[in-house]
mmCIF file of C-alpha atoms in Angstrom:
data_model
loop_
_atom_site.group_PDB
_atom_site.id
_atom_site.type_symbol
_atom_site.label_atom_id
_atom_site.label_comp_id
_atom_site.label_asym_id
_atom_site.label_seq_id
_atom_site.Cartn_x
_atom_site.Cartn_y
_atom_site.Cartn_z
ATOM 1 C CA UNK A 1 -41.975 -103.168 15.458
ATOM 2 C CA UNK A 2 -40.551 -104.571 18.789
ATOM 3 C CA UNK A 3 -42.355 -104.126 21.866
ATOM 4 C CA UNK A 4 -41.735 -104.855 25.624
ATOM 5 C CA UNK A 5 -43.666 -104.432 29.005
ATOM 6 C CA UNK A 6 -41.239 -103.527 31.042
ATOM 7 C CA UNK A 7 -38.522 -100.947 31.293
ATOM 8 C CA UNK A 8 -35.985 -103.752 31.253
ATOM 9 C CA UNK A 9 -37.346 -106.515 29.692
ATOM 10 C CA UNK A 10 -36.668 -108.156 26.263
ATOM 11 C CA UNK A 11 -37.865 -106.810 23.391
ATOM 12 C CA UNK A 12 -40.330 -109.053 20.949
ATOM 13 C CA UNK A 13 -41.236 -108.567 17.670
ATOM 14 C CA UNK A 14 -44.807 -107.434 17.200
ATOM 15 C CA UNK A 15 -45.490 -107.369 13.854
ATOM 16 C CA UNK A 16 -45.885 -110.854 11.714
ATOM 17 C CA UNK A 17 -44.330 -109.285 8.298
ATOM 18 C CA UNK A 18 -42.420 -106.352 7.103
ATOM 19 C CA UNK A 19 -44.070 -102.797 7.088
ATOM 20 C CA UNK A 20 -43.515 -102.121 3.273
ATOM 21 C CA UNK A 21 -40.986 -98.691 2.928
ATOM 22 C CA UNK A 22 -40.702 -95.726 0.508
ATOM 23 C CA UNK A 23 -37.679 -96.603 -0.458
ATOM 24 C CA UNK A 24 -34.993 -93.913 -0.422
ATOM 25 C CA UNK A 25 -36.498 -90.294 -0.723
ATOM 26 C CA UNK A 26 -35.835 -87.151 0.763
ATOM 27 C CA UNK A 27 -39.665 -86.524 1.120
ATOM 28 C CA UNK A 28 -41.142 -86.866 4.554
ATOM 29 C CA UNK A 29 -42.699 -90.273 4.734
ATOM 30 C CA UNK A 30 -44.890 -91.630 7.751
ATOM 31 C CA UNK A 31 -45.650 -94.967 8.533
ATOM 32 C CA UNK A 32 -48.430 -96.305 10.865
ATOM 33 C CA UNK A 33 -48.954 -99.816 13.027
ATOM 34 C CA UNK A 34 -51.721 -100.739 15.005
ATOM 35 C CA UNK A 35 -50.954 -102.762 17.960
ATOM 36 C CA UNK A 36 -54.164 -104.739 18.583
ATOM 37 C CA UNK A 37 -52.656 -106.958 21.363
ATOM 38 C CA UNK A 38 -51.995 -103.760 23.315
ATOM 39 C CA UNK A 39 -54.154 -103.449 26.765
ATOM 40 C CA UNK A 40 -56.097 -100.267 27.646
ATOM 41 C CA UNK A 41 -53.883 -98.007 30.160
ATOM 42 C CA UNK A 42 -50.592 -100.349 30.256
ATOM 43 C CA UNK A 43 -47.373 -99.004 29.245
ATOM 44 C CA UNK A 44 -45.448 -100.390 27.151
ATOM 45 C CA UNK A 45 -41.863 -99.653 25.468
ATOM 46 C CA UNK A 46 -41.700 -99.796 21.815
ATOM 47 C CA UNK A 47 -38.671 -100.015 19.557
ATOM 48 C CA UNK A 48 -38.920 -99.247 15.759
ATOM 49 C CA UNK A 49 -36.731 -102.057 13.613
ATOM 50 C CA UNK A 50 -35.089 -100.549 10.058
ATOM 51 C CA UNK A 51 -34.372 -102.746 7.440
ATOM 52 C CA UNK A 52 -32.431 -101.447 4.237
ATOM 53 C CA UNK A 53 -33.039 -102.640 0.902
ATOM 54 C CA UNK A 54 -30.442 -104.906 1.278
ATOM 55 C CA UNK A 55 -31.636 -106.467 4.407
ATOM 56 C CA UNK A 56 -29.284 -104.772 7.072
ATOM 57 C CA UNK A 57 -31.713 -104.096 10.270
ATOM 58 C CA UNK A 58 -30.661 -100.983 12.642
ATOM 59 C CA UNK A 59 -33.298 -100.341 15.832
ATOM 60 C CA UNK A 60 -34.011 -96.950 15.813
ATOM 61 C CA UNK A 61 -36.060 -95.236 18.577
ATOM 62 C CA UNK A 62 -36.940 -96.881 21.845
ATOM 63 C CA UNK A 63 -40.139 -95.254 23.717
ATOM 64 C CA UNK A 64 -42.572 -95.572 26.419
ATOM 65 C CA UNK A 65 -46.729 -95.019 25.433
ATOM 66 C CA UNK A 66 -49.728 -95.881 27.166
ATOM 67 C CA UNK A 67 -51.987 -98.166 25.486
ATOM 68 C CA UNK A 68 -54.018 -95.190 23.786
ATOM 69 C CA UNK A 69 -57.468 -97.215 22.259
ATOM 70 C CA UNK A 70 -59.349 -96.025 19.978
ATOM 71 C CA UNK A 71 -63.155 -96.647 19.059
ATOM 72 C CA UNK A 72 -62.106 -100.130 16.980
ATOM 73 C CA UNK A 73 -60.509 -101.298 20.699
ATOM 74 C CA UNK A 74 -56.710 -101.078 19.257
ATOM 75 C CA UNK A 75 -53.880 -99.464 20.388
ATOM 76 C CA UNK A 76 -52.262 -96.779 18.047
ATOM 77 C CA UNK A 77 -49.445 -94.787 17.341
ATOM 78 C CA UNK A 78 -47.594 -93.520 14.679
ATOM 79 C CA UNK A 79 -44.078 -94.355 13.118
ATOM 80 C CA UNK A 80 -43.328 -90.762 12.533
ATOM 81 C CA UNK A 81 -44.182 -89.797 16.543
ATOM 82 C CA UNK A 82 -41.397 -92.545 17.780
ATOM 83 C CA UNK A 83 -38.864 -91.345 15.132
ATOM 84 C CA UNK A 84 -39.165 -87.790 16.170
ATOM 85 C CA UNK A 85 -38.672 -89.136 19.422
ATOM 86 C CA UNK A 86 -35.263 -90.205 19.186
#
């Protein structure tokens, strides 16, 4: 997951290891991250990172969301909401 706080800015990776995938299935599969360095009513873009089984990375959607908190204080969003995005 690659995040940045401006419309321009450079993308950084967010996430410290690799959100583990379904492999290749035509079922609908959703993934989830919690960004918990996220601040309360900042927007932020987001950009999902792919990587195949053999390692190839693609970036896939890029999208704006305001920090959205929940009760535990982190910022959420789903995988499948960016994706449907693109």
């Amino acid at each position: 997951m690659l995040r940045r706080a401006t419309r321009d800015g450079e993308f950084t990776k967010i996430n410290t290891k690799l959100i583990a995938g379904q492999g290749t299935t035509s079922e609908r599969t959703t993934y989830e991250y919690a960004d918990t360095s996220a601040k309360p009513n900042v927007i932020y873009y987001y950009q999902i990172e792919d990587v195949s089984l053999e390692g190839h990375a693609s970036r896939l959607a890029t999208t704006h969301l305001r920090g959205n908190v929940t009760a535990a204080g982190k910022a959420t969003t789903t995988w499948g909401e960016l994706k449907a995005l693109q």
